[in-house]
Coordinates of C-alpha atoms in Angstrom, one line a residue:
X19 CA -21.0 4.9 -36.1
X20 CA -20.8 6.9 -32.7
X21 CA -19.8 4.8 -29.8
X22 CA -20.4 4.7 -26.6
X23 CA -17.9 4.9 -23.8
X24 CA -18.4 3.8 -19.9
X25 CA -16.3 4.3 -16.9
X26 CA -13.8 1.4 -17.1
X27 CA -13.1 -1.2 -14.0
X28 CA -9.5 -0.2 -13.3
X29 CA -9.4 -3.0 -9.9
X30 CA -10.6 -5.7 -9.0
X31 CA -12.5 -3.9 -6.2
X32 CA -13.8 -1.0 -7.8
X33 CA -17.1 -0.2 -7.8
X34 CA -17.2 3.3 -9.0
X35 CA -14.5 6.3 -9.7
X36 CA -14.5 10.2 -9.7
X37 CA -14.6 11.6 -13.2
X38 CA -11.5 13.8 -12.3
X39 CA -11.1 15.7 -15.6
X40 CA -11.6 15.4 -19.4
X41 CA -8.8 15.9 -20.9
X42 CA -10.6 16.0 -23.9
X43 CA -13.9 18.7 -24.6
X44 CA -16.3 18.3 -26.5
X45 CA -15.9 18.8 -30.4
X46 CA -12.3 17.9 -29.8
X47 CA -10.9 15.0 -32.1
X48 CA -9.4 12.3 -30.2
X49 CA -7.2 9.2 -31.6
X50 CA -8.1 5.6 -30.4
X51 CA -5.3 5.4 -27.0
X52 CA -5.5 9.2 -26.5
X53 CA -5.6 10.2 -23.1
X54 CA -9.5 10.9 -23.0
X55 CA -10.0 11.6 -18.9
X56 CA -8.5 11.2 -15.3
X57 CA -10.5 8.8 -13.3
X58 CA -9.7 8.8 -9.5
X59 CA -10.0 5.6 -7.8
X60 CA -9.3 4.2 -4.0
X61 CA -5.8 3.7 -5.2
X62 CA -4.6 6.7 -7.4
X63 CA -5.9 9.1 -10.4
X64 CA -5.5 7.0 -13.5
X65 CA -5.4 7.9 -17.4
X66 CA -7.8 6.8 -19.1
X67 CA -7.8 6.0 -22.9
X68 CA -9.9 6.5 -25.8
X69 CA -10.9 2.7 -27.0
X70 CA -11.7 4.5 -30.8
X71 CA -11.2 7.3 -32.9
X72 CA -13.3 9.8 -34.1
X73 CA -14.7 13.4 -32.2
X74 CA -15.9 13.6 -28.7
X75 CA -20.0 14.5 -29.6
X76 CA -21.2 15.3 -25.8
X77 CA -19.8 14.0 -22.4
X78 CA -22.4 12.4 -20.4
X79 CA -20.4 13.2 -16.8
X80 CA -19.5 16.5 -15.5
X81 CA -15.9 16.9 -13.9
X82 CA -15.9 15.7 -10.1
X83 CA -18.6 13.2 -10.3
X84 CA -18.9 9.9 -8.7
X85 CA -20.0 7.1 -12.0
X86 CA -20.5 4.0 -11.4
X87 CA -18.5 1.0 -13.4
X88 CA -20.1 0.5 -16.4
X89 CA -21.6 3.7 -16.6
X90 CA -21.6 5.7 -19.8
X91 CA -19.5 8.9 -20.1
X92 CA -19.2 10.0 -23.3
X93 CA -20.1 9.6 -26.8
X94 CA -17.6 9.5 -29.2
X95 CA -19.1 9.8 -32.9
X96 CA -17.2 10.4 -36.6
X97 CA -16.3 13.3 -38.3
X98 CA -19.6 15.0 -39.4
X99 CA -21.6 12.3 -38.3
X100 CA -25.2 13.3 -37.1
X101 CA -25.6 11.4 -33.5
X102 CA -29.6 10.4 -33.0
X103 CA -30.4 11.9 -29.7
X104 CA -32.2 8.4 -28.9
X105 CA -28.4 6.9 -28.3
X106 CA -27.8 9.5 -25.8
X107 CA -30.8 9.7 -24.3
X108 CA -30.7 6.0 -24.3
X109 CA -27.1 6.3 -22.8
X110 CA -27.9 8.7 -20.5
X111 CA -31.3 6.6 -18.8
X112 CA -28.6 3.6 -18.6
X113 CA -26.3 5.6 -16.6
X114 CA -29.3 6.8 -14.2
X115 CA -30.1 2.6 -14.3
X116 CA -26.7 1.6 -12.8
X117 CA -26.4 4.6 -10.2
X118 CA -29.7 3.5 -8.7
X119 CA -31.0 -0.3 -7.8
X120 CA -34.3 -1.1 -9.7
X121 CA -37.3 -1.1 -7.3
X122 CA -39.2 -4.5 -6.3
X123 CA -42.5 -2.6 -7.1
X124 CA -43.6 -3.8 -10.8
X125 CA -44.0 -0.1 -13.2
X126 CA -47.9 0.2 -14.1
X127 CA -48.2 0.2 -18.1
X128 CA -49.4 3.1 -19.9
X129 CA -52.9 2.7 -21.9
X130 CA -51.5 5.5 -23.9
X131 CA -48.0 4.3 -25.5
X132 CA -47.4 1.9 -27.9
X133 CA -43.9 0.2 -29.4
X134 CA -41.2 2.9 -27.8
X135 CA -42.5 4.2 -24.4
X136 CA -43.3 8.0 -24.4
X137 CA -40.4 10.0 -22.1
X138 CA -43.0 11.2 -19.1
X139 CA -41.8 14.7 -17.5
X140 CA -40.1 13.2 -15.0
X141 CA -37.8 11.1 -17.4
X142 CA -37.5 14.2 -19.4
X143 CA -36.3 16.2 -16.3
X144 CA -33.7 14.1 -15.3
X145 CA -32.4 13.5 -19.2
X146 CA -31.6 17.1 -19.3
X147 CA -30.4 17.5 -15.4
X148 CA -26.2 17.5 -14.8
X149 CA -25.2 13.8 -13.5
X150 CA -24.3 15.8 -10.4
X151 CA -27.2 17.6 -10.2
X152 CA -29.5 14.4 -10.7
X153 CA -27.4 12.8 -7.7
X154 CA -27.7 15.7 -5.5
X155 CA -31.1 15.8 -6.0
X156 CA -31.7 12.1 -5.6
X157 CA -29.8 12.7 -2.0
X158 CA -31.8 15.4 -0.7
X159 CA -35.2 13.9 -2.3
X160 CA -35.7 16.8 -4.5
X161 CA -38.5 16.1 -7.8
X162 CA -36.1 17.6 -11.0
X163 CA -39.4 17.7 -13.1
X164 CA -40.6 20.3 -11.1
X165 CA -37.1 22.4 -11.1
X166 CA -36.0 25.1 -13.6
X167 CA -32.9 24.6 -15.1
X168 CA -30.2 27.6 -15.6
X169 CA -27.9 25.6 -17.8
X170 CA -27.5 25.3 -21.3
X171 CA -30.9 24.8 -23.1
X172 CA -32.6 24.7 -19.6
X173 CA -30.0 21.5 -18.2
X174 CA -30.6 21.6 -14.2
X175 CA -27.0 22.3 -13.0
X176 CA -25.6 22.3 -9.0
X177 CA -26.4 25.9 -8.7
X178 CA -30.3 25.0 -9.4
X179 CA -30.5 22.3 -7.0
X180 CA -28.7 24.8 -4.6
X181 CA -31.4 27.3 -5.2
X182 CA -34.1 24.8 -5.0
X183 CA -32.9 23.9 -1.2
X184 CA -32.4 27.2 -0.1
X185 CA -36.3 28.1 -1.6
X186 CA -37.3 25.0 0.7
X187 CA -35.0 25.9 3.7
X188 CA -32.7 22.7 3.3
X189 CA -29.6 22.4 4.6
X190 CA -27.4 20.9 1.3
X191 CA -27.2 17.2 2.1
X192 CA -23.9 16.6 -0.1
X193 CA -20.9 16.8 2.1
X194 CA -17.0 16.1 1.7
X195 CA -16.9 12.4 2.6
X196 CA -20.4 12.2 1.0
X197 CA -18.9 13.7 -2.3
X198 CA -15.7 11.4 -2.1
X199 CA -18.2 8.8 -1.9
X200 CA -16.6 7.3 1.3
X201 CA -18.4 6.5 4.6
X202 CA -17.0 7.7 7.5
X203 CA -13.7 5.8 9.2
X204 CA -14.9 4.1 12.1
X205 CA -14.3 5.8 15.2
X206 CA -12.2 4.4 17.8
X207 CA -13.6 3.9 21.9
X208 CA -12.7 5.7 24.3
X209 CA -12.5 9.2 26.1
X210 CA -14.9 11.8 24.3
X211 CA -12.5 14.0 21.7
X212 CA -12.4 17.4 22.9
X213 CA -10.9 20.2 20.0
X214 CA -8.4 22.9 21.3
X215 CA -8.1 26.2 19.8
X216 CA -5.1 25.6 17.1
X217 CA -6.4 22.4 16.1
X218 CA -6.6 22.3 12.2
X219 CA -9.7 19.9 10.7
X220 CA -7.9 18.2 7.7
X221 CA -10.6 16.5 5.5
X222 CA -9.7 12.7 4.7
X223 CA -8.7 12.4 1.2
X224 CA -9.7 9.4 -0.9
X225 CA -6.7 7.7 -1.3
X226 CA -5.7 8.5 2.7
X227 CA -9.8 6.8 3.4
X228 CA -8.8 4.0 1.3
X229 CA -5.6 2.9 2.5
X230 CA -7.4 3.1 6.2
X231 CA -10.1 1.1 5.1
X232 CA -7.8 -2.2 3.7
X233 CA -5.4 -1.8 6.5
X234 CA -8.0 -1.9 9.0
X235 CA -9.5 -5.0 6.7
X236 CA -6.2 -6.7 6.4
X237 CA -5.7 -6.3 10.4
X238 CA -8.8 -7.8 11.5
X239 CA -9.0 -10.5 8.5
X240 CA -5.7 -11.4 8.3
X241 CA -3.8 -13.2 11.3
X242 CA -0.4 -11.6 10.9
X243 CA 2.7 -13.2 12.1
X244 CA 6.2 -11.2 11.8
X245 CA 10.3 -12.7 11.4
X246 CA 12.9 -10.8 11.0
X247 CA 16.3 -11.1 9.6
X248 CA 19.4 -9.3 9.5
X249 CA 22.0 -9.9 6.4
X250 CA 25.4 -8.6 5.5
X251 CA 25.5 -6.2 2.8
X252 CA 29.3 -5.6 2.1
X253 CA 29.3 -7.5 -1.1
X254 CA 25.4 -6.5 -2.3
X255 CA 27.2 -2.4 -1.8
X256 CA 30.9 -3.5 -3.9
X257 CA 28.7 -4.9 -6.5
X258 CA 26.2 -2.5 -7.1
X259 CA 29.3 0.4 -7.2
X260 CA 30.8 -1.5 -9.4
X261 CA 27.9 -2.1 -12.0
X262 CA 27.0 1.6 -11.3
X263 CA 31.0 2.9 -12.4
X264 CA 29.7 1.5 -15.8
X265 CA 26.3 3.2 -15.7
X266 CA 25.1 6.9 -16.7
X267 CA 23.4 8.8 -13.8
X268 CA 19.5 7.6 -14.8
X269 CA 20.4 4.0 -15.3
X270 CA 22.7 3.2 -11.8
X271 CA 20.9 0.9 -9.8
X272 CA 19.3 1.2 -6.3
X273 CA 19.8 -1.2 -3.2
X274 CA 16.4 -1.3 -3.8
X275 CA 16.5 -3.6 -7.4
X276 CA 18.7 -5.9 -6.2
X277 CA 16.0 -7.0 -3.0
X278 CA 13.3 -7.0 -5.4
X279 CA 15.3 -9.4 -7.5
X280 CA 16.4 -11.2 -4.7
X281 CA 12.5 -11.4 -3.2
X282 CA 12.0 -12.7 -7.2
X283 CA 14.1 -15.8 -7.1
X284 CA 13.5 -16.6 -3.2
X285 CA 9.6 -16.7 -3.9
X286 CA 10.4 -19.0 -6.2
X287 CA 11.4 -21.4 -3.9
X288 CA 8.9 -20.9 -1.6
X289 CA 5.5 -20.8 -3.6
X290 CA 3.1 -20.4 -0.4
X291 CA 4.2 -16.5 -0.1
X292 CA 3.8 -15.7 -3.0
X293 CA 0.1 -16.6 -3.3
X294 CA -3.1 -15.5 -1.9
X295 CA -6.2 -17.4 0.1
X296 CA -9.6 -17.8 -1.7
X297 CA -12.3 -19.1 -0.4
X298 CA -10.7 -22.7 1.3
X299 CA -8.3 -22.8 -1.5
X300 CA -4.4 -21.6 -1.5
X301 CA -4.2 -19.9 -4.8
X302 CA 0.2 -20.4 -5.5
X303 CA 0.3 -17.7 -8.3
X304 CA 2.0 -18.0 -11.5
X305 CA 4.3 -15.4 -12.3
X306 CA 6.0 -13.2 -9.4
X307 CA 5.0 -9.6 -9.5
X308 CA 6.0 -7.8 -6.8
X309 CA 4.3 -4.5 -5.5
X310 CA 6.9 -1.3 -4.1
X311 CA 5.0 0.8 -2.0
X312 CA 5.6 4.6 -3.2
X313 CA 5.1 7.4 -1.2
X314 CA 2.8 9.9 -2.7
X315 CA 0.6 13.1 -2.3
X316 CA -1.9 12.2 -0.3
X317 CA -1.0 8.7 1.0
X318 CA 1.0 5.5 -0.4
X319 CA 0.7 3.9 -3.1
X320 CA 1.9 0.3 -4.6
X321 CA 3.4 0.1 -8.0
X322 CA 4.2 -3.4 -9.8
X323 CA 6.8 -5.0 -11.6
X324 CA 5.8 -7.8 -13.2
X325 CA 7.8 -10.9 -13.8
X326 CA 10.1 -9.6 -11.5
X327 CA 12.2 -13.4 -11.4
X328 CA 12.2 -13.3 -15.0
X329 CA 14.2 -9.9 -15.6
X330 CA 17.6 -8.7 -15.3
X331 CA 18.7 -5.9 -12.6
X332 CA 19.2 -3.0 -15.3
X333 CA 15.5 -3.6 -16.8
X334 CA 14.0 -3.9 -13.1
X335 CA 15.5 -1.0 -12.2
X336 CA 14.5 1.7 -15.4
X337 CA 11.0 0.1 -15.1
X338 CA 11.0 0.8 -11.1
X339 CA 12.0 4.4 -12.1
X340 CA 9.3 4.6 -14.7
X341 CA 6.8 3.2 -12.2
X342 CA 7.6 5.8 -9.5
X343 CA 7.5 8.5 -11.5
X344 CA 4.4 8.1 -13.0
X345 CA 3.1 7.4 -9.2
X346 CA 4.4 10.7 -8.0
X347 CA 3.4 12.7 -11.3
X348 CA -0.4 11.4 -11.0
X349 CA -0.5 9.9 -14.4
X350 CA -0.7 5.9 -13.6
X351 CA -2.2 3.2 -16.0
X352 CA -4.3 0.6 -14.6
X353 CA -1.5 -2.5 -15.4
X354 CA 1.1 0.0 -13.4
X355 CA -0.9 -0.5 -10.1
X356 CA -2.8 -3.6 -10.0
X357 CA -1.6 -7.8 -10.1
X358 CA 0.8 -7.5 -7.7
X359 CA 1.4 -11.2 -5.6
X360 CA 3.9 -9.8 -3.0
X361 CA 4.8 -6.1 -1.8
X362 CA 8.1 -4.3 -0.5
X363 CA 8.0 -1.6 1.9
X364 CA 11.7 0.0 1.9
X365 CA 11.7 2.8 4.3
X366 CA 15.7 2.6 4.3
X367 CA 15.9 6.2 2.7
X368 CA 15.0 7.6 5.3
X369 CA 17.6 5.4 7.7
X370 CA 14.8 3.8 9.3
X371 CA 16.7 0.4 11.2
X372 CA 13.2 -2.0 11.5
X373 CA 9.6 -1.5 11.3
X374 CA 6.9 -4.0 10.5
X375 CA 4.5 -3.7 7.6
X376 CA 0.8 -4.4 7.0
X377 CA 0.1 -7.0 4.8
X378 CA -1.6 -6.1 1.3
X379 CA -4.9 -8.4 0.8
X380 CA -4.9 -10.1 -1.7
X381 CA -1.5 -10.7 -0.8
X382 CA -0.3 -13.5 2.0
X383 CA 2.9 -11.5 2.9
X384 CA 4.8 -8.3 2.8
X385 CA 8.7 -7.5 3.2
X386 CA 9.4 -4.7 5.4
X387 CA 13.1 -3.4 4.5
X388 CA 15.0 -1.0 6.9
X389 CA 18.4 1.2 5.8
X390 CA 22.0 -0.4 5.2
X391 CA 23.7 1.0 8.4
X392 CA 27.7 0.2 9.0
X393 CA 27.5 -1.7 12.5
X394 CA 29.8 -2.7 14.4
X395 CA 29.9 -7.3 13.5
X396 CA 31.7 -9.9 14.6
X397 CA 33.7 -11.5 11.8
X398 CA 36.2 -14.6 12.1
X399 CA 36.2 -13.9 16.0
X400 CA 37.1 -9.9 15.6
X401 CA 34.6 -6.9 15.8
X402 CA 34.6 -5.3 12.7
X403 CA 32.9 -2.5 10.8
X404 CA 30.3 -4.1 8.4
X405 CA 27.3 -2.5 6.5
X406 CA 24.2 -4.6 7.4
X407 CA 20.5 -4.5 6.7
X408 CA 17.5 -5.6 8.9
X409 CA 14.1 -7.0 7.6
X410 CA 10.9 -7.7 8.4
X411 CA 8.6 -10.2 7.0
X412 CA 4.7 -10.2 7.6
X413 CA 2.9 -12.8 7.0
X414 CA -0.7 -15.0 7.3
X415 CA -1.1 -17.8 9.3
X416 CA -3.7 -19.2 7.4
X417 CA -1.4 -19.7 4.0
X418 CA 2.2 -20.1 6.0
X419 CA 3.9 -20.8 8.9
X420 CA 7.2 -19.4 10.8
X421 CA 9.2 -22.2 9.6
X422 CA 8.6 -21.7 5.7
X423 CA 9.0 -18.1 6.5
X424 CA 11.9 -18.2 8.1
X425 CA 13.7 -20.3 5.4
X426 CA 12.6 -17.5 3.0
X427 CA 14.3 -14.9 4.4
X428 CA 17.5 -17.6 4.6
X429 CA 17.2 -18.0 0.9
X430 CA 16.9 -14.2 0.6
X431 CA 19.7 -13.7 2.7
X432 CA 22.0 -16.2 0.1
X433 CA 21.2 -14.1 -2.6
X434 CA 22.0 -10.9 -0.8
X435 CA 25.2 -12.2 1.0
X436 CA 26.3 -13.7 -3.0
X437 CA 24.9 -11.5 -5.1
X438 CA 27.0 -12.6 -8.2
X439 CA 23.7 -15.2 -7.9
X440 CA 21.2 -12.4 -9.0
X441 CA 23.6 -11.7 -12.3
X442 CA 23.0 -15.7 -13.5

């Protein structure tokens, strides 16, 4: 039996995606958890898989178009199965149901049908009209039924709603923000901007618009507060060379795995930050997954290790790996980039001493980690030469307070300065 398949909800804020590319045409087979199509969302282009096997009958989105969740995209069918053209038709009038809000105006009824309503010309039109091409002319207020399709068997394509506007003298209303499906960034007060010859015009991506838009949410939403801590590292750096003398090259473990386990274990102890605010309610979360922000193409993005109290340093650290470099390689799964309950932003690398981060909503609190530097300390009344890290929690006012915060980052600082603790 053919089945129908609709653009998935990969977040818990996603209202729509970008049908990126199919990955499979049609007539291919596919296998049920086959890479079917790349979906771009606000946070990263995901994988998506087929849900069953068979062979892909007739995609219902053209590459680069905005679908809304819940939308049908494809029709998946068996082997020599003949597909009734009232499912996709059927599929087709559902997607054209959720991309535009039903009217208040009650439809007059037809003297002239009976049982299954008659397709009028205009239904007709848009049934055989691209998904692009139907919101392109839906944007510029164009009537499809009274358009000539150039696609296969007469479909209305871009290029014929191009041609329609130029006939008409319309200037194409689609643009690049409009096509990302993002409304402009709000701009800031001020002198009038004034461009300079040189100047380059850089069009916002959507990952770049997105990461403006939750910042500038978490910002004004979220009153930030910010402690920071400095912890001696001499015994987290024997350890880890130690445990790494023992390791091949792909498996030796980063400064990085042993502050996400010792964020893990410290959140533990203090509930409150590892937790978010709905509605009047403190929501203390369940299991500790903790979000590493990734620089990639484009923007940042924030991977999550789940469980992240639960598992030893070796298995944090492969998945960590695993994590980035399916971040950097643009081939995330949904689970790899959403639940997390508390981020790390570790610009260390690239020997950054102290910055402070933005908090992540739905998150109450971020860790903002700076680079292991050998400073000069005082130890047992002498200066000596120590290696020593700096960090920065940020975190909201309306789910914790300095004190809690600060005897987080002194439980933190336990399981850096004895790090035999993260090994038990």
């Amino acid at each position: 039996m053919a089945e129908i398949i609709t653009m998935p909800k990969l977040g818990f804020d996603m209202a729509e995606g970008t049908l990126m590319r199919w990955v499979k045409a049609e007539g291919e087979t596919v296998q049920k958890g086959e890479v079917l199509a790349e979906i771009e969302t606000d946070k990263a282009t995901v994988e998506v898989e087929s849900a069953f096997s068979g062979i892909v009958h007739r995609h219902l989105v053209e590459e680069g178009a905005i679908v809304p969740v819940g939308s049908p995209i494809t029709v998946i069918a068996a082997p020599g199965e003949e597909v009734k053209e009232t499912l996709v038709t059927g599929s087709l009038q559902q997607e054209r149901a959720v991309a535009q809000p039903a009217t208040t105006e009650p439809r007059e009824a037809s003297a002239t049908t009976s049982g299954a309503a008659a397709l009028s010309e205009k239904e007709k039109s848009l049934l055989r009209a691209s998904p692009l091409a139907r919101r392109m002319a839906r944007e510029n207020q164009l009537e499809l039924e009274k358009i000539e399709g150039s696609g296969p068997e007469g479909r209305i394509v871009r290029r014929d709603i191009e041609q329609a506007l130029k006939a008409e003298g319309q200037k194409l209303a689609v643009t690049e923000s409009s096509s990302l499906g993002l409304p402009p960034l709000p701009a800031l007060a001020g002198e009038k901007f004034v461009s300079a010859a040189g100047d380059q015009r850089v069009p916002i991506n959507r990952l770049r618009a997105a990461i403006g838009r939750r910042m500038v949410e978490s910002k004004q939403a979220l009153p930030h507060f910010y402690v920071t801590q400095d912890y001696d590292m001499e015994k987290v750096m024997g350890l880890r060379q130690q445990i790494n003398a023992l390791l091949v090259e792909d498996e030796k473990l980063s400064v990085n795995d042993f502050i996400i386990k010792a964020v893990a274990l410290g959140l533990r102890q203090f509930p409150n930050l590892n937790a978010s605010l709905v509605g009047n309610e403190i929501v203390r979360h369940g299991a500790v997954n903790i979000g590493v922000a990734v620089a990639v193409e484009g923007g940042l993005l924030t991977v999550v290790v789940r469980n992240a109290d639960l598992k030893p340093l070796r298995l944090i650290s492969r998945e960590v790996k695993e994590l980035v470099g399916r971040a950097r390689q643009g081939k995330v799964r949904p689970e790899d980039i959403e639940g997390s309950t508390f981020s790390i932003s570790n610009l260390g690398m690239f020997d950054v001493e102290h910055f402070i981060a933005i908090i992540n909503p739905p998150e109450a609190a971020i860790l903002a980690v700076g680079a292991v530097k050998l400073v000069p300390a005082v130890m047992d009344g002498e200066v000596k030469p120590r290696m020593r890290m700096k960090t920065t929690l940020s975190a909201d006012h309306r789910v914790t307070d300095g004190a809690e915060a600060a005897q987080f980052l002194q439980a933190l600082g336990r399981y850096l300065e004895e790090p035999l603790l993260l090994l038990i």
